[in-house]
PDB file of C-alpha atoms in Angstrom:
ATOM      1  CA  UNK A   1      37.470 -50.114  23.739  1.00 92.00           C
ATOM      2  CA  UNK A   2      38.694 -47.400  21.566  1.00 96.00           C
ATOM      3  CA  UNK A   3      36.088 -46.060  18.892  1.00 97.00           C
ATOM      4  CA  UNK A   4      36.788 -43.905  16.247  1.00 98.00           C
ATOM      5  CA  UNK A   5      34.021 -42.476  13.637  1.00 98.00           C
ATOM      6  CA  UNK A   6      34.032 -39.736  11.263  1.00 98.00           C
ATOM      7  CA  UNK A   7      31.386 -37.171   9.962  1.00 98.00           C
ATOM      8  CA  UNK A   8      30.904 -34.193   7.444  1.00 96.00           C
ATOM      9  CA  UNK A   9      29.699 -34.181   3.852  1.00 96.00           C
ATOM     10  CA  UNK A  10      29.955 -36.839   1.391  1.00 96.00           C
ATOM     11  CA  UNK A  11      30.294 -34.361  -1.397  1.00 98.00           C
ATOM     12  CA  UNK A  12      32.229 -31.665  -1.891  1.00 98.00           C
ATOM     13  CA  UNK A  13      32.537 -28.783  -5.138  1.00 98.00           C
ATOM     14  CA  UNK A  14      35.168 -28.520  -6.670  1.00 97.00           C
ATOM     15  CA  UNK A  15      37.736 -25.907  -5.502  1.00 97.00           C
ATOM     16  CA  UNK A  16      36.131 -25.772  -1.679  1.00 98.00           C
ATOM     17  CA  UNK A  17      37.577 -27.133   1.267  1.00 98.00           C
ATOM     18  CA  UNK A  18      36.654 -30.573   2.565  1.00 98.00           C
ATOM     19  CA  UNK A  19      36.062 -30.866   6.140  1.00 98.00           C
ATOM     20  CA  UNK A  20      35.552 -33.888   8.594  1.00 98.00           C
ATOM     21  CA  UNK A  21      35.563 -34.577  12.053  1.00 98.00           C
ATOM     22  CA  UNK A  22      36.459 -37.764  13.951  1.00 98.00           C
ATOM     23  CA  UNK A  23      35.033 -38.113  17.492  1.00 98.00           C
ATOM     24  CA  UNK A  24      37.034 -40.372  19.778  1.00 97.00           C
ATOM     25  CA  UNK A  25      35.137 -42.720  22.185  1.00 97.00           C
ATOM     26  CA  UNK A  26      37.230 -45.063  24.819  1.00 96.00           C
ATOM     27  CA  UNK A  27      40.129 -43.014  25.281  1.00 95.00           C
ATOM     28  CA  UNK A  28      40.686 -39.492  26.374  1.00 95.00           C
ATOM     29  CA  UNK A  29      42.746 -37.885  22.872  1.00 95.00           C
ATOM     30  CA  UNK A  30      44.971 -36.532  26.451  1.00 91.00           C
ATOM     31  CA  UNK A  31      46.517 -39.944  27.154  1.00 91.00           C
ATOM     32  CA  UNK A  32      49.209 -39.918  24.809  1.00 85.00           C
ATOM     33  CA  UNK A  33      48.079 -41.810  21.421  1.00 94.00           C
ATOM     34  CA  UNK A  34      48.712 -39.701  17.766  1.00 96.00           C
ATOM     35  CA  UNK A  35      45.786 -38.993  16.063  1.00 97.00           C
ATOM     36  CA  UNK A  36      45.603 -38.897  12.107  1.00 97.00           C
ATOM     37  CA  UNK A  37      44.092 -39.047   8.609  1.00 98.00           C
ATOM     38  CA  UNK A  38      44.077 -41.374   5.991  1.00 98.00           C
ATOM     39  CA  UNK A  39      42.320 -41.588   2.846  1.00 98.00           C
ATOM     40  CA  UNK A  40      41.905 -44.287   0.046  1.00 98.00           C
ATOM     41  CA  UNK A  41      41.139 -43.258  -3.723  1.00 98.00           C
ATOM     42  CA  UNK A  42      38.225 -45.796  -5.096  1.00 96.00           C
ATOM     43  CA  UNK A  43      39.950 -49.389  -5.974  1.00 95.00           C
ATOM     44  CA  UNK A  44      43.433 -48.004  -4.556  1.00 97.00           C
ATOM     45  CA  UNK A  45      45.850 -47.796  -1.924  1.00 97.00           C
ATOM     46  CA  UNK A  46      46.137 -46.152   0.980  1.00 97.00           C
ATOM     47  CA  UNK A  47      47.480 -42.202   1.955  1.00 97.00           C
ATOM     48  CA  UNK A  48      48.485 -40.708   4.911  1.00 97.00           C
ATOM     49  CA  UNK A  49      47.517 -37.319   5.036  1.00 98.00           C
ATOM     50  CA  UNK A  50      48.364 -35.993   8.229  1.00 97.00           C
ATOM     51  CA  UNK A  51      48.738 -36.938  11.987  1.00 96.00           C
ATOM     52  CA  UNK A  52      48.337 -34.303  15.360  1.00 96.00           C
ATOM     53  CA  UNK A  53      49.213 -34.627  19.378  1.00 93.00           C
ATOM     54  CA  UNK A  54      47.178 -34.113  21.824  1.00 90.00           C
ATOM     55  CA  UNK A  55      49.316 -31.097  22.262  1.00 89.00           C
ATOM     56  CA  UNK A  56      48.685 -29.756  18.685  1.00 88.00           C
ATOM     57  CA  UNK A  57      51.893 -30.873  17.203  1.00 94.00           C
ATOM     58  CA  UNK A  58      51.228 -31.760  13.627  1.00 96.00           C
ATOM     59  CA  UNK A  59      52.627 -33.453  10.867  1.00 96.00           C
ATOM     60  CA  UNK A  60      51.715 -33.599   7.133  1.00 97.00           C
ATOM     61  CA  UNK A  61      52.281 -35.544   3.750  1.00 96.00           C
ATOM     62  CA  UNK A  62      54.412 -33.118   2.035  1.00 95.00           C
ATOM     63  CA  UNK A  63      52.597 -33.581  -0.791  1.00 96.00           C
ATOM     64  CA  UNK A  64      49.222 -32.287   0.080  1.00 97.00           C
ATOM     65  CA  UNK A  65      50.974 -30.147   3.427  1.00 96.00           C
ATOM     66  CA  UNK A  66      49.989 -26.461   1.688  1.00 97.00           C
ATOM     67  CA  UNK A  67      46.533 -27.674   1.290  1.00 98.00           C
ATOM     68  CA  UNK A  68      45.785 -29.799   4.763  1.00 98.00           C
ATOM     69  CA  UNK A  69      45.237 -28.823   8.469  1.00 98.00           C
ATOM     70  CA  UNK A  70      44.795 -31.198  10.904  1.00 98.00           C
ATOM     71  CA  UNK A  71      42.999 -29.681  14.617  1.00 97.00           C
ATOM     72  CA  UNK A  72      42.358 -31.237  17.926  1.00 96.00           C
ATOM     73  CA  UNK A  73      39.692 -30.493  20.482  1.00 95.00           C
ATOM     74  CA  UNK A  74      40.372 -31.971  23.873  1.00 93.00           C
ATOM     75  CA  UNK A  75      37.322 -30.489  25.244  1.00 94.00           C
ATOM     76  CA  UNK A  76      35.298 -32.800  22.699  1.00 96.00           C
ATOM     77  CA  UNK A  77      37.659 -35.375  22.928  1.00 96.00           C
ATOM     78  CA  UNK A  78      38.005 -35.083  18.426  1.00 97.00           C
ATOM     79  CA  UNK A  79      40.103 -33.964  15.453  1.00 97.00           C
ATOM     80  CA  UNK A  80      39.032 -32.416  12.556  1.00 98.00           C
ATOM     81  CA  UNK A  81      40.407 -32.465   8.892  1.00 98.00           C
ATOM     82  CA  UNK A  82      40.425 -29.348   6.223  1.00 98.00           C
ATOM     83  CA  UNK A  83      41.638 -29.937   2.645  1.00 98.00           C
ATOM     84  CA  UNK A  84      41.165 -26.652   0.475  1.00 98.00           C
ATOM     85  CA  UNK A  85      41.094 -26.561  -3.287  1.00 98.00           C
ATOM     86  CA  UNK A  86      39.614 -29.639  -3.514  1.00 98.00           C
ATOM     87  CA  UNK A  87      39.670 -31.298  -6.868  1.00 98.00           C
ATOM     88  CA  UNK A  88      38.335 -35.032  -8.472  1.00 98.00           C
ATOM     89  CA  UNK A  89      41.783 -36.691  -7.477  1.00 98.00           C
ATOM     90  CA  UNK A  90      40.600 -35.810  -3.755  1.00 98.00           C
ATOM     91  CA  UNK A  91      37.634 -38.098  -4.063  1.00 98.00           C
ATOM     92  CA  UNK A  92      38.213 -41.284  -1.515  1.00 98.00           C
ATOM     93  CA  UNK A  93      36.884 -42.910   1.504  1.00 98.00           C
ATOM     94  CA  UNK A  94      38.967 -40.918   4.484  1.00 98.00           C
ATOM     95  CA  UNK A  95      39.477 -42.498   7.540  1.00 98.00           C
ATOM     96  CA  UNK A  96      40.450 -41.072  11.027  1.00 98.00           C
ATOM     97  CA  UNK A  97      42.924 -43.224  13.259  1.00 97.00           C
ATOM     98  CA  UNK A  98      45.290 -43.612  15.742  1.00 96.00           C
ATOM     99  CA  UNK A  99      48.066 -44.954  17.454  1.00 95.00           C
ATOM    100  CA  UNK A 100      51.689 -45.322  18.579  1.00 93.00           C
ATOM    101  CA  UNK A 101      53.538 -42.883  16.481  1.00 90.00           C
ATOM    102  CA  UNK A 102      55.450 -43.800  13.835  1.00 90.00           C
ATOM    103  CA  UNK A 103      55.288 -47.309  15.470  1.00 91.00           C
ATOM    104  CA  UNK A 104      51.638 -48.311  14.367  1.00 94.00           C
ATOM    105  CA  UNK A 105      48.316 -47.163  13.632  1.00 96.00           C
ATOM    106  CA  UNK A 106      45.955 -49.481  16.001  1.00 96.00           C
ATOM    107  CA  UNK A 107      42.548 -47.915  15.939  1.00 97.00           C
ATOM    108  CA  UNK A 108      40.623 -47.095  12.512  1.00 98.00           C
ATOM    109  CA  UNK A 109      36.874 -45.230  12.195  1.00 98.00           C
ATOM    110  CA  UNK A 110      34.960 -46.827   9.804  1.00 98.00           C
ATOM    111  CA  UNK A 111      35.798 -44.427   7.065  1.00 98.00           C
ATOM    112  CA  UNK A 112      33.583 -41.534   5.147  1.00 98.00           C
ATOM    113  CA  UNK A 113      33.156 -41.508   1.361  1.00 98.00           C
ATOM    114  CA  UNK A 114      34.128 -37.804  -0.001  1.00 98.00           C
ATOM    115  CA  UNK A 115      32.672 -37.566  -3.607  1.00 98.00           C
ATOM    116  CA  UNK A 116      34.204 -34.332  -5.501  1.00 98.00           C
ATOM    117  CA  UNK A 117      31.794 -32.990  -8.166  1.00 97.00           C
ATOM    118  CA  UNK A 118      29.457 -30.269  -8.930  1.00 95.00           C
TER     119      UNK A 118
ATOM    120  CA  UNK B   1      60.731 -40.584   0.476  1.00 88.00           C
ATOM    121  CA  UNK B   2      61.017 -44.322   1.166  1.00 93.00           C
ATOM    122  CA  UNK B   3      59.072 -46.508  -1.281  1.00 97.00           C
ATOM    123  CA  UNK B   4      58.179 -49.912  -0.104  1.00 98.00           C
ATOM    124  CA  UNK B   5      56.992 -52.101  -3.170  1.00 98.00           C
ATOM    125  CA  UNK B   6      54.920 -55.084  -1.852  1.00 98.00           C
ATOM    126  CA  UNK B   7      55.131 -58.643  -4.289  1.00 96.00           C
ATOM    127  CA  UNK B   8      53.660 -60.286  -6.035  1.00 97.00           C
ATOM    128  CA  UNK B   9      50.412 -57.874  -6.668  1.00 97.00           C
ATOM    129  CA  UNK B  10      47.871 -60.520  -6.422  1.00 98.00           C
ATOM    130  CA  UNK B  11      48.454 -64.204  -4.952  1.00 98.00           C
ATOM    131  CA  UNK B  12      46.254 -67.039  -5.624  1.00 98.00           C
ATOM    132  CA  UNK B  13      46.246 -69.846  -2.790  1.00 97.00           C
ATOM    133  CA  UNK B  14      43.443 -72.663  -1.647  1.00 97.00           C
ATOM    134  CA  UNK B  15      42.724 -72.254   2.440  1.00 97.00           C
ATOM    135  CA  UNK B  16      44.941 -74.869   4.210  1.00 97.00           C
ATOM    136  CA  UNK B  17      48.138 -73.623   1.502  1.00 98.00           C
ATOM    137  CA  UNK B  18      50.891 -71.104   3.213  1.00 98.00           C
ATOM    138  CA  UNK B  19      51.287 -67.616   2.021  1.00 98.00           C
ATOM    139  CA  UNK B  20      54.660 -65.224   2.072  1.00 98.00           C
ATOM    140  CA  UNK B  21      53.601 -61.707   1.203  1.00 98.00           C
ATOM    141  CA  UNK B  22      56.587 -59.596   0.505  1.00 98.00           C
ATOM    142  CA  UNK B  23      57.513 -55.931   1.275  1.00 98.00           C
ATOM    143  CA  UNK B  24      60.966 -54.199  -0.222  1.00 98.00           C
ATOM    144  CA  UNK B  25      61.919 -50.740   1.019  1.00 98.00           C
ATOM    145  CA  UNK B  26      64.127 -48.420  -1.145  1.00 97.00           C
ATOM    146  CA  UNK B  27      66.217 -47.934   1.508  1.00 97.00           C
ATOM    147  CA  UNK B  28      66.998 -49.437   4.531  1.00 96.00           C
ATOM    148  CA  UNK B  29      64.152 -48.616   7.273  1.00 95.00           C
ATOM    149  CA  UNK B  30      64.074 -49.395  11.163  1.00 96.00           C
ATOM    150  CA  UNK B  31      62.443 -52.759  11.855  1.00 96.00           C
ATOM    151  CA  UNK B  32      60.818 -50.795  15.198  1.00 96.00           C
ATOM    152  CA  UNK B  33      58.912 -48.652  12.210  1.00 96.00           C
ATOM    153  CA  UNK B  34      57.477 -51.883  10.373  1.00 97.00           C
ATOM    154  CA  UNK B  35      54.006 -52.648  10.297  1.00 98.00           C
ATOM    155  CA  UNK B  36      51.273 -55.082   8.684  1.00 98.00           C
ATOM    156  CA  UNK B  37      47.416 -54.396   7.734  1.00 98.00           C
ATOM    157  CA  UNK B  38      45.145 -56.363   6.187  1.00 98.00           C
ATOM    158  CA  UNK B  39      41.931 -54.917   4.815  1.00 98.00           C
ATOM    159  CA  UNK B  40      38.759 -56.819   3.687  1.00 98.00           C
ATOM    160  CA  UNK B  41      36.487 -55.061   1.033  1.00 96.00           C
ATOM    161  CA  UNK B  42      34.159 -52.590   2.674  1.00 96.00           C
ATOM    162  CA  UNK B  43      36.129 -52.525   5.903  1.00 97.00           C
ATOM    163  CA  UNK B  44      38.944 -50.267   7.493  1.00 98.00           C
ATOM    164  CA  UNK B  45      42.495 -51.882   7.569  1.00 98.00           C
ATOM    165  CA  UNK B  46      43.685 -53.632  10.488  1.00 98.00           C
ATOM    166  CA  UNK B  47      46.456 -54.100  12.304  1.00 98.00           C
ATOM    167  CA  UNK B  48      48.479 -57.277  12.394  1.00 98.00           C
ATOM    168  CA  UNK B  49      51.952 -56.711  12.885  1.00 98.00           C
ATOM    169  CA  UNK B  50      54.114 -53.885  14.461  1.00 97.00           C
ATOM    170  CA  UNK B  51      57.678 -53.855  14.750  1.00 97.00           C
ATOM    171  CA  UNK B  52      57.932 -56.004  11.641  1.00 97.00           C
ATOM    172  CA  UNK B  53      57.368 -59.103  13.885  1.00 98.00           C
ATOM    173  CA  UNK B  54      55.041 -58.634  17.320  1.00 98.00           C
ATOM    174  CA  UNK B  55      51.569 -59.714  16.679  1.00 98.00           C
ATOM    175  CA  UNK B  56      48.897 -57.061  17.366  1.00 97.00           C
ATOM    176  CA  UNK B  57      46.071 -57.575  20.052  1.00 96.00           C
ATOM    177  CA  UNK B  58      43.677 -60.526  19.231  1.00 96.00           C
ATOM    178  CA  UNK B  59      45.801 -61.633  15.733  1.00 98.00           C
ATOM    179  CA  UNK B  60      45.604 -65.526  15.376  1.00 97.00           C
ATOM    180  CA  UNK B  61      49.194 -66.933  15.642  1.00 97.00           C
ATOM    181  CA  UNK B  62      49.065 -67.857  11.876  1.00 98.00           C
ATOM    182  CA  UNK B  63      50.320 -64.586  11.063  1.00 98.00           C
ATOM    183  CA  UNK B  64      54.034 -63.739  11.449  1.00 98.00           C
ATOM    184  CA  UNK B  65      56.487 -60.938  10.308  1.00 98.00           C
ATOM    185  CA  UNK B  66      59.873 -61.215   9.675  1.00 98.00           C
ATOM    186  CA  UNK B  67      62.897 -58.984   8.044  1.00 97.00           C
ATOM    187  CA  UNK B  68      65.138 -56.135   8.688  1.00 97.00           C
ATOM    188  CA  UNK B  69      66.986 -53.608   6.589  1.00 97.00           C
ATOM    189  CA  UNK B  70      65.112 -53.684   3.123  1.00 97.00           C
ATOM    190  CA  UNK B  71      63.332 -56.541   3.019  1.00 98.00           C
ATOM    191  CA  UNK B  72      60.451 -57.774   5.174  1.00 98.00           C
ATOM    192  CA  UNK B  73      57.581 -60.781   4.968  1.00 98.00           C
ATOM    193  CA  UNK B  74      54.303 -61.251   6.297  1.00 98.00           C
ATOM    194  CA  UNK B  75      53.318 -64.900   6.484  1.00 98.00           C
ATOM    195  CA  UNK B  76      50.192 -66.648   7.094  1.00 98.00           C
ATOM    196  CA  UNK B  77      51.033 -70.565   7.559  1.00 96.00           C
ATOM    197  CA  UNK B  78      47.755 -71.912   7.387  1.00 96.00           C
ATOM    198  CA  UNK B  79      44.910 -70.124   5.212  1.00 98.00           C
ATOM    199  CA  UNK B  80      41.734 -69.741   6.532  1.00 98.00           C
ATOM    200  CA  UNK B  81      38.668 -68.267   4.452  1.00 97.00           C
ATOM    201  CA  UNK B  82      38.417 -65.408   6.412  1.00 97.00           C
ATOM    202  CA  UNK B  83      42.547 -64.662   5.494  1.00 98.00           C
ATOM    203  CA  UNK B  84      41.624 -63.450   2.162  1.00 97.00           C
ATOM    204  CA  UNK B  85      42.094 -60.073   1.897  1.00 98.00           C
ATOM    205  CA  UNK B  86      44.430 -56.959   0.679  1.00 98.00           C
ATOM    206  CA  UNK B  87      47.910 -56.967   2.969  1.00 98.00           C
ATOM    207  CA  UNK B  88      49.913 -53.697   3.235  1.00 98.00           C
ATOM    208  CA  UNK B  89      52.459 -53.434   4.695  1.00 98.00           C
ATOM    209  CA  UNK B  90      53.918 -49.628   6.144  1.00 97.00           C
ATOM    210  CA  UNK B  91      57.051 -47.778   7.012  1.00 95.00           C
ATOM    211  CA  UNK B  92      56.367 -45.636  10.323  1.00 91.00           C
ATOM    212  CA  UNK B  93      53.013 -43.660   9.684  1.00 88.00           C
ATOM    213  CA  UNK B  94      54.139 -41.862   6.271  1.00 89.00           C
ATOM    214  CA  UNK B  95      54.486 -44.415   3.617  1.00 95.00           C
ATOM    215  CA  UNK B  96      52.088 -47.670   2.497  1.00 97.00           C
ATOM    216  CA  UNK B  97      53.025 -50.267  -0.291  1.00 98.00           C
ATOM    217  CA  UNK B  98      50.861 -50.904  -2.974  1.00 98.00           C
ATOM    218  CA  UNK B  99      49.277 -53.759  -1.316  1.00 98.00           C
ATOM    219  CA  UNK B 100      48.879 -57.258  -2.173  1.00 98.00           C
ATOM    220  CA  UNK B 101      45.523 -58.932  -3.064  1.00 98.00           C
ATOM    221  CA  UNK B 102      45.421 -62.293  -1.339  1.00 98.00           C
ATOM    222  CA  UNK B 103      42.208 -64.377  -3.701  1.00 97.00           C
ATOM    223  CA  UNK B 104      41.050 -67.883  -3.090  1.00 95.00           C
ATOM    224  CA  UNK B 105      42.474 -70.210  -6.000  1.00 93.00           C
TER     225      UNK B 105
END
């Protein structure tokens, strides 16, 4: 069974970089699935932020691309999230996933709540 | 950018009643690329349909997709309790409608 859960702060300042990491459990980040981000805004709909291959191929929203990098550690069997120059609008609940690119997103962590505030 | 616009926004139904959820694309978008979520408050999104019409792993046959091209449905031909819920639907990993809010009448 394929487990995904994130971790890292739950608040961030202002103008600093939000980082998270999402630990894969069940299935080797090697066998082939795409790994990503997604984050949901309080009472709103959902984002993709960014997805990675096991390989380190990545792909971003061009929207927040010159602000997000997506990493993968085989060794750990995780992927991590950075957003820099964070700002209020960044505040959501972010969740890590993955799946059959472009095809589906089958397996969903839990999500994280990322407050932005001083 | 494709924009899929999901209808109505809310949808008021009594358990037993059928429900057709509706997704729109601006332009026209492979069926293979399709997909269906539903997400209860507190909880991560699931998945229900890929490929506009194959039922994920462990998804009650109750739930079917249908559509090509622009327009696409998700529907649910018996409500249970449990089947109320937000529904989005998405175009290959990169875009989400709005979502629909699916509330006991």
């Amino acid at each position: 069974q394929v487990q995904l859960q994130e971790s890292g702060p739950g608040l961030v300042k202002p103008s600093e970089t939000l980082s998270l990491t999402c630990a894969v459990s069940g299935y080797s980040i090697s066998s082939g699935y795409y790994w990503g981000w997604i984050r949901q805004p309080p009472g709103k709909g959902l984002e993709w932020i960014g997805s990675i291959y096991h390989s380190g191929s990545t792909y971003y929203n061009p929207s927040l691309k010159s602000r997000v990098t997506i990493s993968v550690d085989t060794s750990k069997n995780q992927f991590s999230l950075k957003l820099s120059s964070v700002t209020a609008a960044d505040t959501a609940v972010y969740y890590c996933a993955g799946g059959r690119w472009l095809y589906s997103i089958d397996y969903w962590g839990q999500g994280t709540l990322v407050t932005v505030s001083s | 950018e494709i924009v899929l616009t999901q209808s109505p926004g809310t949808l008021s139904l009594s358990p037993g009643e059928r429900a057709t959820l509706s997704c729109r694309a601006s332009q026209s978008v492979s069926s293979s690329y399709l997909a269906w979520y539903q997400q209860k408050p507190g909880q991560a999104p699931r998945l229900l349909i890929y490929g506009a019409s194959s039922r994920a792993t462990g998804i009650p046959d109750r739930f079917s997709g249908s559509g090509s091209g622009t327009d696409f449905t998700l529907t649910i031909s018996r409500l249970e309790p449990e089947d109320f819920a937000v529904y989005y639907c998405q175009q290959t990993w990169y875009t989400f409608g709005q979502g629909t809010k699916l509330e006991i009448k």
